[in-house]
Short mmCIF file of C-alpha atoms and ligand atoms in Angstrom, two decimals:
data_model
loop_
_atom_site.label_atom_id
_atom_site.label_comp_id
_atom_site.label_asym_id
_atom_site.label_seq_id
_atom_site.Cartn_x
_atom_site.Cartn_y
_atom_site.Cartn_z
CA UNK A 1 -1.05 11.35 18.57
CA UNK A 2 0.38 13.79 16.02
CA UNK A 3 0.48 12.99 12.33
CA UNK A 4 3.83 15.13 12.21
CA UNK A 5 5.89 12.00 11.25
CA UNK A 6 3.46 11.74 8.37
CA UNK A 7 4.14 15.52 7.31
CA UNK A 8 7.84 14.80 7.36
CA UNK A 9 7.46 11.84 5.12
CA UNK A 10 5.25 13.78 2.68
CA UNK A 11 7.92 16.44 2.49
CA UNK A 12 10.83 14.16 1.94
CA UNK A 13 8.90 12.00 -0.86
CA UNK A 14 7.66 15.58 -2.50
CA UNK A 15 11.29 16.75 -2.45
CA UNK A 16 12.68 13.55 -3.87
CA UNK A 17 9.96 13.30 -6.63
CA UNK A 18 10.43 17.15 -7.70
CA UNK A 19 13.89 15.80 -8.90
CA UNK A 20 12.19 13.46 -11.36
CA UNK A 21 14.47 10.47 -10.31
CA UNK A 22 14.26 7.10 -12.29
CA UNK A 23 12.21 4.34 -10.75
CA UNK A 24 14.90 2.35 -9.13
CA UNK A 25 16.00 5.24 -7.31
CA UNK A 26 12.45 5.95 -6.18
CA UNK A 27 12.14 2.57 -4.84
CA UNK A 28 15.48 2.72 -3.04
CA UNK A 29 15.00 6.12 -1.45
CA UNK A 30 11.37 5.84 -0.93
CA UNK A 31 11.95 2.35 0.83
CA UNK A 32 14.42 4.21 3.23
CA UNK A 33 12.02 6.96 3.93
CA UNK A 34 8.81 4.64 4.38
CA UNK A 35 11.11 2.48 6.76
CA UNK A 36 11.70 5.41 8.83
CA UNK A 37 7.97 6.27 8.90
CA UNK A 38 6.85 2.92 10.14
CA UNK A 39 9.89 2.17 12.47
CA UNK A 40 7.52 4.02 14.95
CA UNK A 41 4.00 3.05 15.47
CA UNK A 42 2.86 6.16 17.24
CA UNK A 43 1.58 8.63 14.75
CA UNK A 44 -1.45 7.10 12.84
CA UNK A 45 -4.57 8.79 14.02
CA UNK A 46 -7.08 5.87 15.50
CA UNK A 47 -9.80 6.81 12.89
CA UNK A 48 -7.47 5.43 10.26
CA UNK A 49 -6.75 2.11 12.19
CA UNK A 50 -10.25 0.84 12.16
CA UNK A 51 -10.86 -2.63 10.65
CA UNK A 52 -14.19 -3.49 8.75
CA UNK A 53 -15.87 -6.83 9.67
CA UNK A 54 -16.34 -7.91 5.92
CA UNK A 55 -13.39 -6.41 4.00
CA UNK A 56 -10.08 -4.72 4.28
CA UNK A 57 -9.81 -1.04 4.53
CA UNK A 58 -8.09 1.51 2.36
CA UNK A 59 -7.80 5.02 4.11
CA UNK A 60 -6.32 7.72 1.97
CA UNK A 61 -3.70 9.54 4.27
CA UNK A 62 -2.41 12.08 1.41
CA UNK A 63 -2.66 12.58 -2.20
CA UNK A 64 -0.26 14.69 -3.90
CA UNK A 65 -2.09 17.46 -5.92
CA UNK A 66 -0.27 16.61 -9.16
CA UNK A 67 -0.73 12.76 -8.71
CA UNK A 68 3.02 12.25 -8.02
CA UNK A 69 2.19 9.96 -5.18
CA UNK A 70 -0.25 9.00 -2.64
CA UNK A 71 -0.32 7.29 0.75
CA UNK A 72 -2.85 4.86 2.04
CA UNK A 73 -3.38 3.11 5.34
CA UNK A 74 -4.39 -0.51 4.69
CA UNK A 75 -6.31 -2.03 7.55
CA UNK A 76 -6.65 -5.95 7.46
CA UNK A 77 -9.19 -7.51 9.70
CA UNK A 78 -8.50 -11.06 10.94
CA UNK A 79 -8.00 -13.39 7.92
CA UNK A 80 -8.69 -10.75 5.31
CA UNK A 81 -6.95 -10.81 2.04
CA UNK A 82 -6.90 -9.34 -1.40
CA UNK A 83 -7.64 -10.95 -4.80
CA UNK A 84 -4.69 -11.36 -7.07
CA UNK A 85 -4.32 -7.65 -8.54
CA UNK A 86 -1.87 -5.30 -10.02
CA UNK A 87 -1.21 -1.55 -9.40
CA UNK A 88 -0.28 -0.17 -12.83
CA UNK A 89 2.35 2.17 -11.00
CA UNK A 90 5.21 1.64 -8.60
CA UNK A 91 4.24 0.88 -5.03
CA UNK A 92 5.76 0.58 -1.42
CA UNK A 93 4.50 -1.35 1.48
CA UNK A 94 5.55 -0.39 4.95
CA UNK A 95 4.45 -2.65 7.76
CA UNK A 96 3.17 -0.59 10.67
CA UNK A 97 1.34 -3.02 13.02
CA UNK A 98 0.90 -6.91 12.88
CA UNK A 99 2.19 -8.89 9.94
CA UNK A 100 1.12 -9.24 6.27
CA UNK A 101 1.90 -12.09 3.78
CA UNK A 102 2.89 -10.92 0.41
CA UNK A 103 2.91 -13.25 -2.48
CA UNK A 104 4.01 -12.14 -6.05
CA UNK A 105 2.56 -13.92 -8.97
CA UNK A 106 4.36 -14.77 -12.21
CA UNK A 107 2.79 -14.80 -15.79
CA UNK A 108 3.23 -18.05 -17.54
CA UNK A 109 3.50 -18.75 -21.26
CA UNK A 110 0.01 -19.89 -21.46
CA UNK A 111 -1.35 -16.64 -19.74
CA UNK A 112 -2.02 -18.11 -16.22
CA UNK A 113 -0.22 -16.80 -13.19
CA UNK A 114 1.68 -18.98 -10.79
CA UNK A 115 2.47 -17.70 -7.06
CA UNK A 116 6.15 -17.25 -6.21
CA UNK A 117 7.44 -17.41 -2.60
CA UNK A 118 5.35 -15.79 0.20
CA UNK A 119 7.13 -13.21 2.17
CA UNK A 120 5.84 -12.21 5.75
CA UNK A 121 6.46 -8.54 6.40
CA UNK A 122 7.34 -7.68 9.90
CA UNK A 123 6.74 -4.26 11.68
CA UNK A 124 9.28 -1.83 10.20
CA UNK A 125 9.91 -3.70 6.95
CA UNK A 126 9.13 -2.49 3.49
CA UNK A 127 8.21 -4.43 0.24
CA UNK A 128 7.58 -3.20 -3.23
CA UNK A 129 5.66 -3.64 -6.45
CA UNK A 130 6.45 -2.29 -9.98
CA UNK A 131 5.05 -2.72 -13.43
CA UNK A 132 8.67 -2.75 -14.68
CA UNK A 133 9.51 -5.82 -12.54
CA UNK A 134 6.86 -7.31 -10.22
CA UNK A 135 3.44 -5.84 -10.22
CA UNK A 136 0.98 -8.62 -9.72
CA UNK A 137 0.51 -9.94 -6.11
CA UNK A 138 -1.79 -11.15 -3.37
CA UNK A 139 -1.61 -9.75 0.30
CA UNK A 140 -3.13 -11.21 3.36
CA UNK A 141 -3.38 -10.57 6.83
CA UNK A 142 -0.86 -13.04 8.70
CA UNK A 143 -3.28 -13.19 11.44
CA UNK A 144 -6.70 -14.98 11.87
CA UNK A 145 -7.37 -13.30 15.12
CA UNK A 146 -6.32 -9.68 15.15
CA UNK A 147 -5.77 -6.56 12.94
CA UNK A 148 -2.73 -5.68 10.89
CA UNK A 149 -1.96 -2.30 9.34
CA UNK A 150 0.39 -1.43 6.59
CA UNK A 151 1.27 1.97 5.01
CA UNK A 152 1.18 1.94 1.14
CA UNK A 153 2.77 4.54 -1.07
CA UNK A 154 2.05 4.74 -4.80
CA UNK A 155 3.37 6.45 -7.91
CA UNK A 156 -0.09 8.13 -8.39
CA UNK A 157 -3.33 8.50 -7.02
CA UNK A 158 -3.91 4.75 -6.44
CA UNK A 159 -7.69 5.05 -5.47
CA UNK A 160 -8.38 6.41 -9.02
CA UNK A 161 -6.08 4.48 -11.17
CA UNK A 162 -7.82 1.84 -13.44
CA UNK A 163 -6.18 -1.49 -12.61
CA UNK A 164 -6.87 -5.33 -12.80
CA UNK A 165 -7.69 -8.48 -10.67
CA UNK A 166 -6.84 -11.74 -11.92
CA UNK A 167 -8.07 -15.33 -11.94
CA UNK A 168 -4.57 -16.78 -11.60
CA UNK A 169 -5.77 -20.17 -13.19
CA UNK A 170 -6.64 -18.74 -16.37
CA UNK A 171 -5.19 -15.30 -16.38
CA UNK A 172 -8.41 -13.57 -16.90
CA UNK A 173 -8.48 -10.06 -15.97
CA UNK A 174 -11.16 -7.63 -14.72
CA UNK A 175 -10.76 -3.85 -14.51
CA UNK A 176 -11.26 -2.21 -11.09
CA UNK A 177 -10.86 1.20 -9.51
CA UNK A 178 -10.35 0.84 -5.64
CA UNK A 179 -11.31 4.16 -4.21
CA UNK A 180 -10.92 4.99 -0.57
CA UNK A 181 -13.20 4.26 2.29
CA UNK A 182 -12.84 7.52 4.07
CA UNK A 183 -14.31 10.97 3.39
CA UNK A 184 -11.91 13.14 5.61
CA UNK A 185 -8.04 12.79 5.52
CA UNK A 186 -5.59 13.49 8.42
CA UNK A 187 -4.77 17.15 9.29
CA UNK A 188 -0.96 16.89 8.63
CA UNK A 189 -0.57 20.84 9.87
CA UNK A 190 -2.06 21.00 13.16
FE1 FE2 B 201 -1.14 -4.58 -3.75
#
């Protein structure tokens, strides 16, 4: 298992972001690059695919030294899901293995949030989030009996960004910083 596909993705994202494109271009070009990365499920080292019995895992795969972007392996155990949350930066979600359900939430005049349609992401497909248009969502493993894995890319160091979880019924928010569950990252250069 070689992470060379990941190194190529890092190189292409770095090249693109060095040109300081506007966000719609980042999302369009980044989606195409991420779709290429998740088209093959043969590059993610096994140690970044392991689920946890109680909660979903967020393994940092790469963080740009200037915080231009970060890449995370999200590993969903059976039936696991996130609370309703935001990101405070653009994000791309590329489905690598299994399926996940992505439900966007929309703020109402009284401050509460209502769910929109749920989209099931299949392997190879890419979704997005953005504070400019649709930053609040809930994500769940489609499966109750197996692991799913998606590769997320964000416009900052997502594990260090102060963001929010929401009680959709009231719109009440709570700050959180997600961090990462791993202490070592993949060696992209071996
Ligand atoms: Fe999210």
